[in-house]
Amino acid sequence: MHRVFSGAQPSGELHIGNYLGAIRNWVALQADHECIYCIVDLHAVTQPYDTATLAPRTMDMAVGLLASGVDPSRAALFVQSHVPQHAELMWALNVVTPLGELERMTQFKEKAARQESVPAGLLNYPILQAADILLYKADRVPVGEDQLQHLELAREIARRWNARFGVETFPEPQPIVSRARRIMGLDGQAKMSKSLGNTIGVLDSPDDIWTKLRPAVTDPARKTRKDPGNPELCNIFTMHGALSSPEQVAHVDAQCRSAGWGCLDCKRLLADNMIAELASVRERAAELGARPAQVRQVLAAGAERCRGIAEATMGEVRDVMGLAKR
Ligand code: SF4
């Protein structure tokens, strides 16, 4: 059975972009893979953040993931900083990672350009991502297209490690590329992201979902109700593709191209389907939110299991590096 590793940022709010782009796939993978899912708080601290809210946001993300269908009886769910071997392996991988590879990462260049003083953690972020995966010798990693470059670097780091020490410590992880099209933010400008304020949260109420969806950007060709549109250029249509039945998607396509209906009609159908899909998620989240001790217990059990796997890998790593026995 393939072992899968994937991580989610502790952003607090799990939004519909995360849910449709990644988390529904996480839930599906549990059926026939050994899954290890991690809330990556050590990654989150490489950007400016609020120390007072990091822990609550981590817990909220755990609630969102469990409510969305991550099943602790089939997958390990834990918080990255609760398994200190992630940071330890990152240091070991530092010694085989070329600086030039880190400097050419697209995400590093974009994020560094927005900061006056660039912390080393931002540059080394992909080494920690490689450590996350290689610590568990995961051979499958679900990724969106924007993460393929980082996964390729993790594969390169595994190859370099194995070549440097003449051992096969790490398998090269293979991507499971999501076929879901990327969900843009409601402003239509950028990827859906909590920091950009262009999201719909999976725990939003039906009224909030409609309030946010109503003014969302659509195909600019539909200036008036009579102008035909191009559904393939519209983020609302992308979400229909993920949430509506094939018959409904075909109907949306035809109505859009013929100006048979207005964008509000189209959004109302999407809102109804989104509300129906998320009803059970909201219900489970309310139950879990009332039992934080149970959530902490799930995370503790996940971390304990993962520390066992991680320590076995680190034993091998310390040996091949020639470090003195403890
Ligand atoms: S009708 Fe629907 S798919 Fe077409 S532009 Fe409007 S919201 Fe988008």
CSV table of N, CA, C and O in Angstrom, one decimal, residues 269-320:
chain,number,residue,atom,x,y,z
A,269,LEU,N,-27.9,28.5,-7.9
A,269,LEU,CA,-27.8,27.1,-8.0
A,269,LEU,C,-26.5,26.6,-7.4
A,269,LEU,O,-26.6,25.6,-6.6
A,270,LEU,N,-25.5,27.3,-7.6
A,270,LEU,CA,-24.2,26.9,-7.0
A,270,LEU,C,-24.3,27.0,-5.5
A,270,LEU,O,-23.8,26.1,-4.7
A,271,ALA,N,-24.9,28.1,-5.0
A,271,ALA,CA,-25.0,28.3,-3.5
A,271,ALA,C,-25.8,27.1,-2.9
A,271,ALA,O,-25.4,26.6,-1.9
A,272,ASP,N,-26.9,26.8,-3.6
A,272,ASP,CA,-27.7,25.7,-3.0
A,272,ASP,C,-26.9,24.4,-2.9
A,272,ASP,O,-27.0,23.6,-1.9
A,273,ASN,N,-26.1,24.1,-4.0
A,273,ASN,CA,-25.4,22.8,-4.0
A,273,ASN,C,-24.2,22.9,-2.9
A,273,ASN,O,-23.9,21.9,-2.3
A,274,MET,N,-23.6,24.1,-2.8
A,274,MET,CA,-22.5,24.2,-1.8
A,274,MET,C,-23.1,24.1,-0.4
A,274,MET,O,-22.5,23.4,0.4
A,275,ILE,N,-24.2,24.7,-0.2
A,275,ILE,CA,-24.8,24.6,1.2
A,275,ILE,C,-25.2,23.1,1.5
A,275,ILE,O,-24.9,22.7,2.6
A,276,ALA,N,-25.7,22.4,0.5
A,276,ALA,CA,-26.1,21.0,0.7
A,276,ALA,C,-24.8,20.2,1.0
A,276,ALA,O,-24.8,19.3,1.9
A,277,GLU,N,-23.8,20.4,0.2
A,277,GLU,CA,-22.5,19.6,0.4
A,277,GLU,C,-21.9,19.9,1.8
A,277,GLU,O,-21.4,19.0,2.5
A,278,LEU,N,-22.0,21.2,2.3
A,278,LEU,CA,-21.3,21.5,3.5
A,278,LEU,C,-22.2,21.3,4.8
A,278,LEU,O,-21.6,21.5,5.9
A,279,ALA,N,-23.4,21.0,4.6
A,279,ALA,CA,-24.3,20.9,5.8
A,279,ALA,C,-23.8,19.9,6.8
A,279,ALA,O,-23.7,20.2,8.0
A,280,SER,N,-23.4,18.7,6.3
A,280,SER,CA,-22.9,17.7,7.3
A,280,SER,C,-21.5,18.1,7.9
A,280,SER,O,-21.2,17.8,9.0
A,281,VAL,N,-20.7,18.9,7.1
A,281,VAL,CA,-19.4,19.3,7.6
A,281,VAL,C,-19.6,20.3,8.8
A,281,VAL,O,-19.0,20.2,9.8
A,282,ARG,N,-20.6,21.2,8.6
A,282,ARG,CA,-20.9,22.2,9.6
A,282,ARG,C,-21.4,21.5,10.9
A,282,ARG,O,-21.1,21.8,12.0
A,283,GLU,N,-22.2,20.5,10.6
A,283,GLU,CA,-22.8,19.8,11.8
A,283,GLU,C,-21.7,19.1,12.6
A,283,GLU,O,-21.7,19.2,13.8
A,284,ARG,N,-20.8,18.4,11.9
A,284,ARG,CA,-19.7,17.6,12.6
A,284,ARG,C,-18.8,18.6,13.3
A,284,ARG,O,-18.3,18.4,14.4
A,285,ALA,N,-18.6,19.8,12.6
A,285,ALA,CA,-17.7,20.8,13.2
A,285,ALA,C,-18.3,21.3,14.5
A,285,ALA,O,-17.5,21.6,15.5
A,286,ALA,N,-19.6,21.5,14.5
A,286,ALA,CA,-20.2,22.0,15.8
A,286,ALA,C,-20.1,21.0,16.9
A,286,ALA,O,-19.8,21.3,18.0
A,287,GLU,N,-20.2,19.7,16.6
A,287,GLU,CA,-20.1,18.7,17.6
A,287,GLU,C,-18.6,18.6,18.1
A,287,GLU,O,-18.4,18.6,19.3
A,288,LEU,N,-17.6,18.7,17.2
A,288,LEU,CA,-16.2,18.6,17.6
A,288,LEU,C,-15.8,19.9,18.3
A,288,LEU,O,-15.0,19.8,19.3
A,289,GLY,N,-16.4,21.0,17.9
A,289,GLY,CA,-16.0,22.3,18.6
A,289,GLY,C,-16.5,22.3,20.0
A,289,GLY,O,-15.8,22.9,20.9
A,290,ALA,N,-17.5,21.5,20.3
A,290,ALA,CA,-18.0,21.4,21.7
A,290,ALA,C,-17.1,20.4,22.5
A,290,ALA,O,-17.3,20.3,23.7
A,291,ARG,N,-16.3,19.6,21.8
A,291,ARG,CA,-15.5,18.6,22.5
A,291,ARG,C,-14.0,18.8,22.2
A,291,ARG,O,-13.4,17.9,21.6
A,292,PRO,N,-13.4,19.9,22.6
A,292,PRO,CA,-12.0,20.1,22.2
A,292,PRO,C,-11.0,19.1,22.8
A,292,PRO,O,-10.0,18.8,22.1
A,293,ALA,N,-11.4,18.5,23.9
A,293,ALA,CA,-10.5,17.5,24.5
A,293,ALA,C,-10.4,16.3,23.5
A,293,ALA,O,-9.3,15.7,23.4
A,294,GLN,N,-11.4,16.0,22.9
A,294,GLN,CA,-11.4,14.8,21.9
A,294,GLN,C,-10.5,15.1,20.7
A,294,GLN,O,-9.8,14.3,20.2
A,295,VAL,N,-10.6,16.4,20.3
A,295,VAL,CA,-9.8,16.8,19.1
A,295,VAL,C,-8.3,16.7,19.5
A,295,VAL,O,-7.4,16.2,18.8
A,296,ARG,N,-8.0,17.2,20.7
A,296,ARG,CA,-6.6,17.2,21.2
A,296,ARG,C,-6.1,15.7,21.3
A,296,ARG,O,-4.9,15.4,21.0
A,297,GLN,N,-7.0,14.8,21.7
A,297,GLN,CA,-6.7,13.4,21.9
A,297,GLN,C,-6.3,12.8,20.5
A,297,GLN,O,-5.4,12.0,20.4
A,298,VAL,N,-7.1,13.2,19.5
A,298,VAL,CA,-6.9,12.7,18.1
A,298,VAL,C,-5.5,13.1,17.7
A,298,VAL,O,-4.7,12.4,17.1
A,299,LEU,N,-5.2,14.4,17.9
A,299,LEU,CA,-3.9,15.0,17.5
A,299,LEU,C,-2.7,14.3,18.2
A,299,LEU,O,-1.7,14.0,17.7
A,300,ALA,N,-2.9,14.1,19.5
A,300,ALA,CA,-1.9,13.4,20.3
A,300,ALA,C,-1.6,12.0,19.9
A,300,ALA,O,-0.5,11.6,19.7
A,301,ALA,N,-2.7,11.3,19.6
A,301,ALA,CA,-2.5,9.9,19.1
A,301,ALA,C,-1.8,9.9,17.7
A,301,ALA,O,-0.9,9.1,17.5
A,302,GLY,N,-2.2,10.8,16.9
A,302,GLY,CA,-1.5,10.9,15.5
A,302,GLY,C,-0.1,11.2,15.7
A,302,GLY,O,0.8,10.7,15.0
A,303,ALA,N,0.3,12.2,16.6
A,303,ALA,CA,1.7,12.6,16.8
A,303,ALA,C,2.5,11.4,17.4
A,303,ALA,O,3.6,11.2,17.0
A,304,GLU,N,1.9,10.7,18.3
A,304,GLU,CA,2.6,9.5,18.9
A,304,GLU,C,2.9,8.5,17.8
A,304,GLU,O,4.0,8.0,17.7
A,305,ARG,N,1.9,8.2,17.0
A,305,ARG,CA,2.2,7.2,15.9
A,305,ARG,C,3.3,7.7,15.0
A,305,ARG,O,4.2,6.9,14.6
A,306,CYS,N,3.2,9.0,14.6
A,306,CYS,CA,4.2,9.5,13.7
A,306,CYS,C,5.6,9.6,14.3
A,306,CYS,O,6.6,9.5,13.6
A,307,ARG,N,5.7,9.9,15.6
A,307,ARG,CA,7.0,10.0,16.2
A,307,ARG,C,7.7,8.6,16.1
A,307,ARG,O,8.9,8.6,16.0
A,308,GLY,N,6.9,7.6,16.2
A,308,GLY,CA,7.5,6.2,16.1
A,308,GLY,C,8.1,6.0,14.8
A,308,GLY,O,9.3,5.6,14.7
A,309,ILE,N,7.4,6.4,13.7
A,309,ILE,CA,7.9,6.2,12.3
A,309,ILE,C,9.1,7.1,12.2
A,309,ILE,O,10.2,6.7,11.6
A,310,ALA,N,9.0,8.4,12.6
A,310,ALA,CA,10.0,9.4,12.4
A,310,ALA,C,11.3,9.0,13.2
A,310,ALA,O,12.4,9.2,12.6
A,311,GLU,N,11.2,8.5,14.3
A,311,GLU,CA,12.4,8.1,15.1
A,311,GLU,C,13.1,7.0,14.4
A,311,GLU,O,14.3,6.9,14.4
A,312,ALA,N,12.4,6.0,13.8
A,312,ALA,CA,13.0,4.9,13.1
A,312,ALA,C,13.8,5.5,11.9
A,312,ALA,O,15.0,5.1,11.7
A,313,THR,N,13.2,6.4,11.2
A,313,THR,CA,14.0,7.1,10.1
A,313,THR,C,15.2,7.8,10.6
A,313,THR,O,16.3,7.7,10.0
A,314,MET,N,15.0,8.6,11.7
A,314,MET,CA,16.1,9.4,12.2
A,314,MET,C,17.3,8.5,12.7
A,314,MET,O,18.4,8.9,12.6
A,315,GLY,N,16.9,7.3,13.2
A,315,GLY,CA,18.0,6.4,13.6
A,315,GLY,C,18.8,6.0,12.4
A,315,GLY,O,20.1,6.1,12.5
A,316,GLU,N,18.2,5.7,11.3
A,316,GLU,CA,19.0,5.4,10.1
A,316,GLU,C,19.8,6.6,9.6
A,316,GLU,O,20.9,6.5,9.2
A,317,VAL,N,19.1,7.8,9.7
A,317,VAL,CA,19.8,9.0,9.2
A,317,VAL,C,21.1,9.3,10.0
A,317,VAL,O,22.1,9.6,9.5
A,318,ARG,N,20.9,9.2,11.3
A,318,ARG,CA,22.1,9.5,12.2
A,318,ARG,C,23.2,8.5,11.9
A,318,ARG,O,24.4,8.8,11.9
A,319,ASP,N,22.8,7.2,11.7
A,319,ASP,CA,23.8,6.2,11.5
A,319,ASP,C,24.6,6.5,10.2
A,319,ASP,O,25.8,6.4,10.1
A,320,VAL,N,23.8,6.8,9.1
A,320,VAL,CA,24.5,6.9,7.8
A,320,VAL,C,25.4,8.2,7.8
A,320,VAL,O,26.4,8.3,7.1
